[in-house]
């Protein structure tokens, strides 16, 4: 097919809208499903929400690392015969978008679960494994990987407990202390593009 910058921008814009919408649906559906699953094993709602937030952050980290490795290999392969008209970078991104099977999402899911299992900030009872929320992790890894193929890419902000509440980046949860200036813990990360907030995250604020 004929490549053109204008067509590339239109396709990128359409995919961006779809991925942002998918991120929102994961928050509204898979996240709540994961909460219900974890609540059958863990009574502490704060721990449940911390686990899901950690899974989200780890999923983006694993997907971004996988994308970086794949892009290097694709660029090395395409560079042998690449003549344009677009840049090698654009050609590599287009190739990755068209060959989604390059990404082994199940390997990323395994990496996320292993990382979570050694995280001292979260814990599950000995009788249960974080694999019970593998559906959520898989969906997060998939959307995070696809977000790296956008120009510019989309990414999440990794929050820190105790940070000053930022109303341009987060919503407060319904059970927050709305007078508290600091974040007790995070429920969902904000989605960013070039340093600008595209979708607000959610936090719990307490004094």
Short mmCIF file of C-alpha atoms in Angstrom, two decimals:
data_model
loop_
_atom_site.label_atom_id
_atom_site.label_comp_id
_atom_site.label_asym_id
_atom_site.label_seq_id
_atom_site.Cartn_x
_atom_site.Cartn_y
_atom_site.Cartn_z
CA UNK A 1 0.00 0.00 0.00
CA UNK A 2 1.07 3.61 -0.52
CA UNK A 3 2.51 5.24 2.60
CA UNK A 4 1.81 8.88 3.39
CA UNK A 5 2.31 11.00 6.53
CA UNK A 6 -1.34 12.10 6.46
CA UNK A 7 -2.64 8.55 6.35
CA UNK A 8 -0.24 7.56 9.11
CA UNK A 9 -1.55 10.34 11.35
CA UNK A 10 -5.19 9.36 10.72
CA UNK A 11 -4.55 5.71 11.53
CA UNK A 12 -2.53 6.66 14.62
CA UNK A 13 -5.32 8.98 15.81
CA UNK A 14 -8.01 6.30 15.39
CA UNK A 15 -5.95 3.67 17.22
CA UNK A 16 -5.23 6.17 19.99
CA UNK A 17 -8.95 6.77 20.58
CA UNK A 18 -9.66 3.04 20.65
CA UNK A 19 -6.83 2.29 23.08
CA UNK A 20 -7.85 5.07 25.46
CA UNK A 21 -11.41 3.72 25.41
CA UNK A 22 -10.10 0.20 26.05
CA UNK A 23 -8.09 1.44 29.04
CA UNK A 24 -11.28 2.93 30.42
CA UNK A 25 -13.21 -0.31 29.93
CA UNK A 26 -10.52 -2.27 31.75
CA UNK A 27 -10.94 0.10 34.70
CA UNK A 28 -14.71 -0.30 34.62
CA UNK A 29 -14.93 -4.04 33.97
CA UNK A 30 -11.82 -6.23 34.38
CA UNK A 31 -10.61 -4.24 37.39
CA UNK A 32 -13.91 -4.75 39.22
CA UNK A 33 -13.96 -8.43 38.27
CA UNK A 34 -10.47 -8.77 39.74
CA UNK A 35 -11.61 -7.00 42.90
CA UNK A 36 -14.46 -9.47 43.33
CA UNK A 37 -12.11 -12.41 42.79
CA UNK A 38 -9.56 -11.17 45.30
CA UNK A 39 -12.23 -10.34 47.89
CA UNK A 40 -13.06 -14.05 48.12
CA UNK A 41 -9.55 -14.57 49.54
CA UNK A 42 -8.68 -11.20 51.12
CA UNK A 43 -10.93 -9.28 53.51
CA UNK A 44 -8.84 -6.10 53.51
CA UNK A 45 -10.14 -3.89 50.67
CA UNK A 46 -7.07 -1.67 50.82
CA UNK A 47 -4.82 -4.65 50.14
CA UNK A 48 -7.06 -5.73 47.26
CA UNK A 49 -6.80 -2.29 45.67
CA UNK A 50 -3.04 -2.17 46.24
CA UNK A 51 -2.67 -5.54 44.51
CA UNK A 52 -4.63 -4.38 41.47
CA UNK A 53 -2.71 -1.12 41.25
CA UNK A 54 0.60 -3.00 41.48
CA UNK A 55 -0.58 -5.40 38.77
CA UNK A 56 -1.35 -2.42 36.52
CA UNK A 57 2.05 -0.81 37.02
CA UNK A 58 3.92 -4.11 36.56
CA UNK A 59 1.90 -4.93 33.44
CA UNK A 60 2.90 -1.66 31.79
CA UNK A 61 6.54 -2.20 32.76
CA UNK A 62 6.59 -5.73 31.32
CA UNK A 63 4.81 -4.70 28.12
CA UNK A 64 7.11 -1.73 27.53
CA UNK A 65 10.20 -3.88 27.99
CA UNK A 66 8.85 -6.48 25.57
CA UNK A 67 8.02 -3.77 23.03
CA UNK A 68 11.52 -2.28 23.29
CA UNK A 69 13.14 -5.66 22.58
CA UNK A 70 10.80 -6.42 19.68
CA UNK A 71 11.30 -3.01 18.09
CA UNK A 72 15.08 -3.41 18.16
CA UNK A 73 14.84 -6.76 16.37
CA UNK A 74 12.31 -5.48 13.82
CA UNK A 75 14.41 -2.40 13.00
CA UNK A 76 17.51 -4.54 12.52
CA UNK A 77 15.59 -6.81 10.14
CA UNK A 78 13.93 -4.01 8.16
CA UNK A 79 17.12 -1.95 7.91
CA UNK A 80 18.59 -4.48 5.46
CA UNK A 81 16.13 -3.56 2.69
CA UNK A 82 14.50 -0.35 3.91
CA UNK A 83 14.41 2.37 1.24
CA UNK A 84 11.54 4.58 2.47
CA UNK A 85 9.50 6.61 1.84
CA UNK A 86 8.85 6.75 5.57
CA UNK A 87 11.46 6.52 8.29
CA UNK A 88 12.79 3.21 9.57
CA UNK A 89 11.15 3.98 12.93
CA UNK A 90 7.73 4.44 11.29
CA UNK A 91 8.20 1.28 9.26
CA UNK A 92 9.07 -0.69 12.39
CA UNK A 93 6.00 0.57 14.25
CA UNK A 94 3.76 -0.23 11.29
CA UNK A 95 5.25 -3.72 11.07
CA UNK A 96 4.67 -4.40 14.78
CA UNK A 97 1.07 -3.19 14.53
CA UNK A 98 0.45 -5.54 11.59
CA UNK A 99 2.18 -8.52 13.24
CA UNK A 100 0.65 -8.66 16.69
CA UNK A 101 1.80 -12.26 17.14
CA UNK A 102 5.33 -10.94 17.70
CA UNK A 103 4.29 -10.13 21.26
CA UNK A 104 4.14 -13.07 23.65
CA UNK A 105 1.65 -11.63 26.10
CA UNK A 106 1.60 -14.80 28.21
CA UNK A 107 5.31 -14.41 28.90
CA UNK A 108 4.63 -10.88 30.15
CA UNK A 109 1.80 -12.17 32.35
CA UNK A 110 4.20 -14.67 33.88
CA UNK A 111 6.77 -11.92 34.49
CA UNK A 112 4.17 -9.72 36.17
CA UNK A 113 2.97 -12.49 38.47
CA UNK A 114 6.56 -13.37 39.44
CA UNK A 115 7.35 -9.73 40.17
CA UNK A 116 4.21 -9.31 42.27
CA UNK A 117 4.98 -12.46 44.24
CA UNK A 118 8.21 -10.90 45.54
CA UNK A 119 6.77 -7.44 46.21
CA UNK A 120 6.86 -6.78 49.98
CA UNK A 121 4.05 -4.18 49.76
CA UNK A 122 1.38 -6.67 48.71
CA UNK A 123 0.49 -10.17 49.76
CA UNK A 124 -2.00 -12.96 49.14
CA UNK A 125 -2.86 -15.86 51.45
CA UNK A 126 -0.62 -18.89 50.98
CA UNK A 127 -3.50 -20.84 49.46
CA UNK A 128 -3.94 -18.43 46.55
CA UNK A 129 -1.71 -17.13 43.75
CA UNK A 130 -1.82 -13.86 41.82
CA UNK A 131 -2.66 -15.96 38.78
CA UNK A 132 -6.30 -15.58 39.84
CA UNK A 133 -6.22 -12.09 38.29
CA UNK A 134 -4.35 -13.18 35.15
CA UNK A 135 -7.23 -12.02 32.93
CA UNK A 136 -6.79 -8.45 34.16
CA UNK A 137 -3.02 -8.66 33.78
CA UNK A 138 -3.30 -10.03 30.23
CA UNK A 139 -5.64 -7.25 29.16
CA UNK A 140 -3.39 -4.60 30.71
CA UNK A 141 -0.27 -6.01 29.05
CA UNK A 142 -2.02 -6.14 25.68
CA UNK A 143 -3.27 -2.55 25.79
CA UNK A 144 0.03 -1.27 27.24
CA UNK A 145 1.99 -2.91 24.42
CA UNK A 146 -0.29 -1.43 21.76
CA UNK A 147 0.02 2.01 23.36
CA UNK A 148 3.77 1.90 22.69
CA UNK A 149 3.12 1.75 18.94
CA UNK A 150 1.43 5.16 18.99
CA UNK A 151 3.23 8.39 18.12
CA UNK A 152 3.66 9.69 20.76
CA UNK A 153 3.16 6.63 22.97
CA UNK A 154 0.79 6.57 25.92
CA UNK A 155 2.00 5.62 29.38
CA UNK A 156 0.89 5.61 33.01
CA UNK A 157 2.23 7.57 35.98
CA UNK A 158 3.64 5.49 38.83
CA UNK A 159 2.41 7.14 42.02
CA UNK A 160 4.06 7.14 45.43
CA UNK A 161 2.23 6.74 48.73
CA UNK A 162 2.26 10.00 50.65
CA UNK A 163 2.54 12.23 47.61
CA UNK A 164 0.61 15.50 47.53
CA UNK A 165 -2.83 15.04 45.98
CA UNK A 166 -2.93 16.47 42.46
CA UNK A 167 -6.48 17.19 41.28
CA UNK A 168 -5.37 17.51 37.66
CA UNK A 169 -4.03 13.94 37.76
CA UNK A 170 -6.35 12.06 40.13
CA UNK A 171 -9.89 11.70 41.36
CA UNK A 172 -10.47 10.95 45.03
CA UNK A 173 -12.25 7.68 45.83
CA UNK A 174 -15.70 7.98 47.40
CA UNK A 175 -14.38 6.83 50.80
CA UNK A 176 -11.52 9.34 50.89
CA UNK A 177 -11.09 12.13 53.40
CA UNK A 178 -11.71 15.04 51.04
CA UNK A 179 -9.85 17.44 53.31
CA UNK A 180 -6.69 15.33 53.39
CA UNK A 181 -3.87 16.80 51.27
CA UNK A 182 -1.87 13.58 50.83
CA UNK A 183 -2.40 10.30 48.97
CA UNK A 184 -2.69 7.28 51.27
CA UNK A 185 -2.56 4.80 48.37
CA UNK A 186 -3.42 4.51 44.68
CA UNK A 187 -6.33 2.66 43.12
CA UNK A 188 -5.70 3.35 39.40
CA UNK A 189 -2.94 5.23 37.56
CA UNK A 190 -3.35 8.30 35.39
CA UNK A 191 -2.78 7.88 31.65
CA UNK A 192 -0.33 10.35 30.13
CA UNK A 193 0.75 11.57 26.72
CA UNK A 194 3.83 13.79 26.37
CA UNK A 195 3.53 14.81 30.02
CA UNK A 196 -0.17 15.72 29.75
CA UNK A 197 -2.92 13.85 31.59
CA UNK A 198 -5.27 12.09 29.15
CA UNK A 199 -7.25 10.06 31.68
CA UNK A 200 -7.24 10.80 35.41
CA UNK A 201 -6.33 8.07 37.89
CA UNK A 202 -7.97 7.40 41.25
CA UNK A 203 -6.50 7.57 44.74
CA UNK A 204 -7.50 7.34 48.38
CA UNK A 205 -6.65 10.35 50.55
CA UNK A 206 -6.51 10.11 54.33
CA UNK A 207 -5.08 12.16 57.15
#
